[in-house]
Structures are given as C-alpha cells and as structure tokens.
Amino acid sequence: MTITQLRLTKVKDPDKLINGLKQHAKEFNRKNFAIFRSLLTPSIFILMTRYESLSESISQKIENASSNMQEKVGGFEMMDNGFYSLMNSNDPENSLKNKFAVVGEFTIPLENTSKAMNLLNLQFNSNAEENFSKGIRRVQMKKIAGMEVNKVINYSSFPSLEAAELFLSNTTLSAESGNKILDLLIPQLSNINRGIFEIVHTLGE
C-alpha cells in the first residue's frame, strides 16, 4: 500500500533546506518527494514523501541518519507529522506538473465519519474530470497515523498562480451538484485550515 508522509515545518534557513533536500535525493537517487513553500508565510513548508510501504520508510530513514541529512538541510521546527492514505485522485499518474497548490486540512468529528466520507467521495467525483481538463490536479488523503488521525487533506494544484487565485476567491467553481454536496458536507467538518503554496519540487523530478 502506498503511504504518504506529510511534515508541516517552520524552517530557519529555507534555501539550505531546499538545496539540502535536493542534494540528498540526488545522492540516493530518490524521486519520491515534493517540497511546498507557503506564499503566506515563506518560512513554513510542507515536506511530502511517498513510500511504497512502511518498510521503505524505515529503510530510507536509516539512510538519512547515516548520511547526516539533518546537517545538510539545517534546523526546523516540526509543527505536524503524519502518515496518510490516498482516498481520491483525478491524476493517479501524476501527469500534471503544476507550480502552485492550495492545501486544505480539516477534522471530521468521529460521530460524523461515515456521512462525511460518503459526501467527500460524492463531491470529489462531481467535478474530477472537469478539473483535470482544466489542468487542475485534485487529491484527497486521510491521516492514518499521527496526532488527530481523523483529519483529511484536500489538495488542489494549478498550472498558474492566477488559476490558484481564482480557486481561492471563487466559491462557485464546482458544478451545481457539487456545490449542493458541499452545503451538506461543510457542517460535518471542524478545524478547517487552508494555505496556498509554491511547489518548489515535484514528485518524479
């Protein structure tokens, strides 16, 4: 089972982090990571790593420790850390190499889990193909390990900053049926957060 690790970090030296991660990946021939830098607070990063299994995660962490990775990337504060499983994607081959992303995170209260998950699937599928045709990559992931595991990540990436800005400011981008589902879904959620990020490094590079 493919597992994604997401780390939300506050970085002391952003350039050192970016260059150090890229250097480290080149040394070990890794293409399973992505770097997202907040446009709102440029010291905030999301570091994403995709593993084919937990065993691969452990193996790579051992390599990291033995090669002084922490020294390469500099210091940072870990604000959140967790493993996630994929719920939905309109681009499973990761063919859209976009440059900006809007990342939303919310908690599903335990008593709302079943209803919220069904509505999330319906809302995603209501416009998945339309979004892909516009160059918009959509991904939903559920947290399966870490603090507050009943969290969901809603990820949308865009080919331009203008497209991301339109998404942030326009509440009617979904088809009418999708918006009706949203009206039912939002009351099922809590602790809704959202940020806009530059994709500094993408999976597969």
CSV table of C-alpha atoms in Angstrom, one decimal:
chain,number,residue,atom,x,y,z
A,1,MET,CA,0.0,0.0,0.0
A,2,THR,CA,1.3,3.4,-0.9
A,3,ILE,CA,1.8,5.7,2.1
A,4,THR,CA,2.4,9.4,2.1
A,5,GLN,CA,4.2,11.2,4.9
A,6,LEU,CA,3.5,14.9,5.3
A,7,ARG,CA,5.5,17.1,7.6
A,8,LEU,CA,4.5,20.7,8.3
A,9,THR,CA,7.6,22.5,9.3
A,10,LYS,CA,8.9,26.0,10.2
A,11,VAL,CA,12.3,26.4,8.7
A,12,LYS,CA,15.2,28.5,9.9
A,13,ASP,CA,17.1,28.7,6.5
A,14,PRO,CA,14.7,27.9,3.6
A,15,ASP,CA,17.4,27.9,0.9
A,16,LYS,CA,19.6,25.5,2.9
A,17,LEU,CA,16.5,23.2,3.3
A,18,ILE,CA,15.6,23.2,-0.4
A,19,ASN,CA,19.2,22.7,-1.6
A,20,GLY,CA,20.0,20.1,1.0
A,21,LEU,CA,16.9,18.0,0.2
A,22,LYS,CA,17.7,18.1,-3.5
A,23,GLN,CA,21.3,17.2,-2.9
A,24,HIS,CA,20.4,14.3,-0.6
A,25,ALA,CA,17.8,13.0,-3.1
A,26,LYS,CA,20.4,13.1,-5.9
A,27,GLU,CA,22.9,11.1,-3.8
A,28,PHE,CA,20.4,8.4,-3.1
A,29,ASN,CA,18.6,8.6,-6.5
A,30,ARG,CA,15.3,9.4,-4.9
A,31,LYS,CA,12.3,10.9,-6.7
A,32,ASN,CA,9.6,10.2,-4.2
A,33,PHE,CA,9.4,13.6,-2.5
A,34,ALA,CA,7.9,17.1,-3.0
A,35,ILE,CA,8.5,20.5,-1.4
A,36,PHE,CA,5.8,23.1,-0.9
A,37,ARG,CA,6.6,26.6,0.4
A,38,SER,CA,3.9,28.8,1.8
A,39,LEU,CA,3.2,32.0,0.0
A,40,LEU,CA,1.6,33.5,3.1
A,41,THR,CA,4.5,32.6,5.5
A,42,PRO,CA,7.6,31.7,3.5
A,43,SER,CA,9.3,30.0,6.4
A,44,ILE,CA,6.5,27.4,6.5
A,45,PHE,CA,7.0,24.3,4.3
A,46,ILE,CA,5.1,21.1,3.7
A,47,LEU,CA,7.6,18.2,3.0
A,48,MET,CA,6.0,15.3,1.3
A,49,THR,CA,7.5,11.8,0.9
A,50,ARG,CA,5.7,8.9,-0.8
A,51,TYR,CA,6.6,5.3,0.2
A,52,GLU,CA,5.6,2.0,-1.3
A,53,SER,CA,5.4,0.5,2.2
A,54,LEU,CA,6.3,1.2,5.8
A,55,SER,CA,9.4,-0.9,5.3
A,56,GLU,CA,10.7,1.5,2.6
A,57,SER,CA,10.0,4.4,5.0
A,58,ILE,CA,12.2,2.8,7.7
A,59,SER,CA,14.9,1.9,5.2
A,60,GLN,CA,15.1,5.5,3.9
A,61,LYS,CA,15.1,6.9,7.5
A,62,ILE,CA,18.1,4.7,8.3
A,63,GLU,CA,19.9,6.0,5.2
A,64,ASN,CA,19.0,9.6,6.2
A,65,ALA,CA,20.5,9.2,9.7
A,66,SER,CA,23.7,7.5,8.4
A,67,SER,CA,24.4,10.3,5.9
A,68,ASN,CA,24.0,13.3,8.2
A,69,MET,CA,20.9,14.5,6.4
A,70,GLN,CA,19.9,16.9,9.3
A,71,GLU,CA,23.2,18.8,8.8
A,72,LYS,CA,22.5,19.1,5.1
A,73,VAL,CA,19.1,20.6,5.5
A,74,GLY,CA,19.6,22.7,8.6
A,75,GLY,CA,17.3,23.1,11.6
A,76,PHE,CA,13.5,23.3,11.5
A,77,GLU,CA,10.5,23.1,13.9
A,78,MET,CA,8.1,20.2,13.3
A,79,MET,CA,4.6,21.5,13.5
A,80,ASP,CA,2.8,18.4,12.4
A,81,ASN,CA,3.8,15.0,11.1
A,82,GLY,CA,1.7,12.0,9.9
A,83,PHE,CA,1.2,9.2,7.5
A,84,TYR,CA,-1.7,9.5,5.0
A,85,SER,CA,-3.5,7.0,2.7
A,86,LEU,CA,-5.0,8.1,-0.6
A,87,MET,CA,-8.7,8.5,-0.8
A,88,ASN,CA,-9.2,10.0,-4.3
A,89,SER,CA,-7.1,11.4,-7.2
A,90,ASN,CA,-8.1,12.7,-10.6
A,91,ASP,CA,-4.5,12.3,-11.8
A,92,PRO,CA,-3.2,9.0,-10.4
A,93,GLU,CA,-0.2,9.0,-12.8
A,94,ASN,CA,0.9,12.4,-11.5
A,95,SER,CA,1.0,13.7,-15.1
A,96,LEU,CA,0.1,17.4,-14.3
A,97,LYS,CA,3.3,19.1,-13.2
A,98,ASN,CA,1.8,22.2,-11.6
A,99,LYS,CA,3.6,25.0,-9.8
A,100,PHE,CA,1.1,26.2,-7.2
A,101,ALA,CA,-1.2,24.3,-4.7
A,102,VAL,CA,-4.0,25.1,-2.4
A,103,VAL,CA,-3.9,22.7,0.5
A,104,GLY,CA,-6.9,22.4,2.9
A,105,GLU,CA,-7.0,20.4,6.1
A,106,PHE,CA,-10.0,19.6,8.3
A,107,THR,CA,-11.0,17.3,11.1
A,108,ILE,CA,-14.0,15.0,10.8
A,109,PRO,CA,-15.7,14.5,14.3
A,110,LEU,CA,-15.9,10.8,15.0
A,111,GLU,CA,-19.7,10.8,15.1
A,112,ASN,CA,-19.8,12.3,11.5
A,113,THR,CA,-17.2,10.0,9.9
A,114,SER,CA,-19.5,7.8,7.8
A,115,LYS,CA,-21.6,10.6,6.4
A,116,ALA,CA,-18.7,12.9,5.8
A,117,MET,CA,-16.6,10.3,3.9
A,118,ASN,CA,-19.5,9.5,1.6
A,119,LEU,CA,-20.1,13.2,0.9
A,120,LEU,CA,-16.4,13.7,0.3
A,121,ASN,CA,-16.4,11.0,-2.3
A,122,LEU,CA,-19.5,12.4,-4.0
A,123,GLN,CA,-18.2,15.9,-4.1
A,124,PHE,CA,-14.8,14.9,-5.5
A,125,ASN,CA,-16.3,12.8,-8.3
A,126,SER,CA,-18.8,15.5,-9.2
A,127,ASN,CA,-16.1,17.5,-10.9
A,128,ALA,CA,-12.9,15.4,-11.1
A,129,GLU,CA,-12.8,15.1,-14.9
A,130,GLU,CA,-13.7,18.7,-15.4
A,131,ASN,CA,-10.9,19.8,-13.1
A,132,PHE,CA,-8.4,17.6,-14.9
A,133,SER,CA,-9.4,19.0,-18.3
A,134,LYS,CA,-8.5,22.5,-16.9
A,135,GLY,CA,-5.1,21.3,-15.7
A,136,ILE,CA,-6.2,21.1,-12.0
A,137,ARG,CA,-4.9,18.2,-10.0
A,138,ARG,CA,-7.1,17.1,-7.1
A,139,VAL,CA,-6.1,14.7,-4.4
A,140,GLN,CA,-7.8,13.7,-1.1
A,141,MET,CA,-5.9,11.9,1.6
A,142,LYS,CA,-6.9,10.6,5.1
A,143,LYS,CA,-4.5,10.7,8.0
A,144,ILE,CA,-3.9,7.2,9.3
A,145,ALA,CA,-1.0,7.8,11.9
A,146,GLY,CA,0.0,10.7,14.0
A,147,MET,CA,-1.9,13.2,16.2
A,148,GLU,CA,-5.6,13.6,15.4
A,149,VAL,CA,-6.0,10.8,12.8
A,150,ASN,CA,-9.5,11.8,11.8
A,151,LYS,CA,-8.1,14.5,9.5
A,152,VAL,CA,-8.4,14.8,5.7
A,153,ILE,CA,-6.2,16.7,3.3
A,154,ASN,CA,-7.8,18.3,0.3
A,155,TYR,CA,-5.1,19.2,-2.2
A,156,SER,CA,-5.6,21.1,-5.5
A,157,SER,CA,-2.7,22.1,-7.7
A,158,PHE,CA,-2.8,24.6,-10.6
A,159,PRO,CA,-0.8,25.5,-13.7
A,160,SER,CA,-0.6,29.2,-12.8
A,161,LEU,CA,-0.9,31.5,-9.8
A,162,GLU,CA,-3.9,33.2,-11.4
A,163,ALA,CA,-5.8,29.9,-11.6
A,164,ALA,CA,-5.0,29.2,-7.9
A,165,GLU,CA,-6.1,32.8,-7.0
A,166,LEU,CA,-9.4,32.2,-8.9
A,167,PHE,CA,-10.0,29.0,-6.9
A,168,LEU,CA,-9.4,30.8,-3.6
A,169,SER,CA,-11.7,33.6,-4.3
A,170,ASN,CA,-14.5,31.8,-6.3
A,171,THR,CA,-16.9,29.6,-4.3
A,172,THR,CA,-18.9,28.5,-7.4
A,173,LEU,CA,-16.2,26.6,-9.4
A,174,SER,CA,-17.9,23.3,-8.7
A,175,ALA,CA,-20.8,22.1,-10.8
A,176,GLU,CA,-24.2,22.9,-9.2
A,177,SER,CA,-24.5,19.4,-7.9
A,178,GLY,CA,-21.0,19.7,-6.3
A,179,ASN,CA,-22.0,22.8,-4.5
A,180,LYS,CA,-25.1,21.2,-3.2
A,181,ILE,CA,-23.0,18.4,-1.8
A,182,LEU,CA,-20.6,21.0,-0.2
A,183,ASP,CA,-23.6,22.6,1.6
A,184,LEU,CA,-24.2,19.2,3.2
A,185,LEU,CA,-20.6,18.4,3.8
A,186,ILE,CA,-19.2,21.5,5.5
A,187,PRO,CA,-21.4,21.2,8.6
A,188,GLN,CA,-19.9,17.8,9.2
A,189,LEU,CA,-16.4,19.2,9.5
A,190,SER,CA,-14.4,21.2,12.1
A,191,ASN,CA,-11.0,22.9,12.4
A,192,ILE,CA,-10.9,23.9,8.7
A,193,ASN,CA,-7.5,25.3,7.6
A,194,ARG,CA,-6.2,26.3,4.2
A,195,GLY,CA,-3.0,27.6,2.7
A,196,ILE,CA,-1.5,28.4,-0.7
A,197,PHE,CA,1.9,27.1,-1.6
A,198,GLU,CA,4.5,27.3,-4.3
A,199,ILE,CA,5.6,23.8,-5.4
A,200,VAL,CA,9.3,24.1,-5.2
A,201,HIS,CA,10.0,20.4,-6.1
A,202,THR,CA,7.5,17.9,-7.5
A,203,LEU,CA,7.3,14.1,-7.3
A,204,GLY,CA,9.3,12.4,-10.0
A,205,GLU,CA,11.8,15.1,-10.6
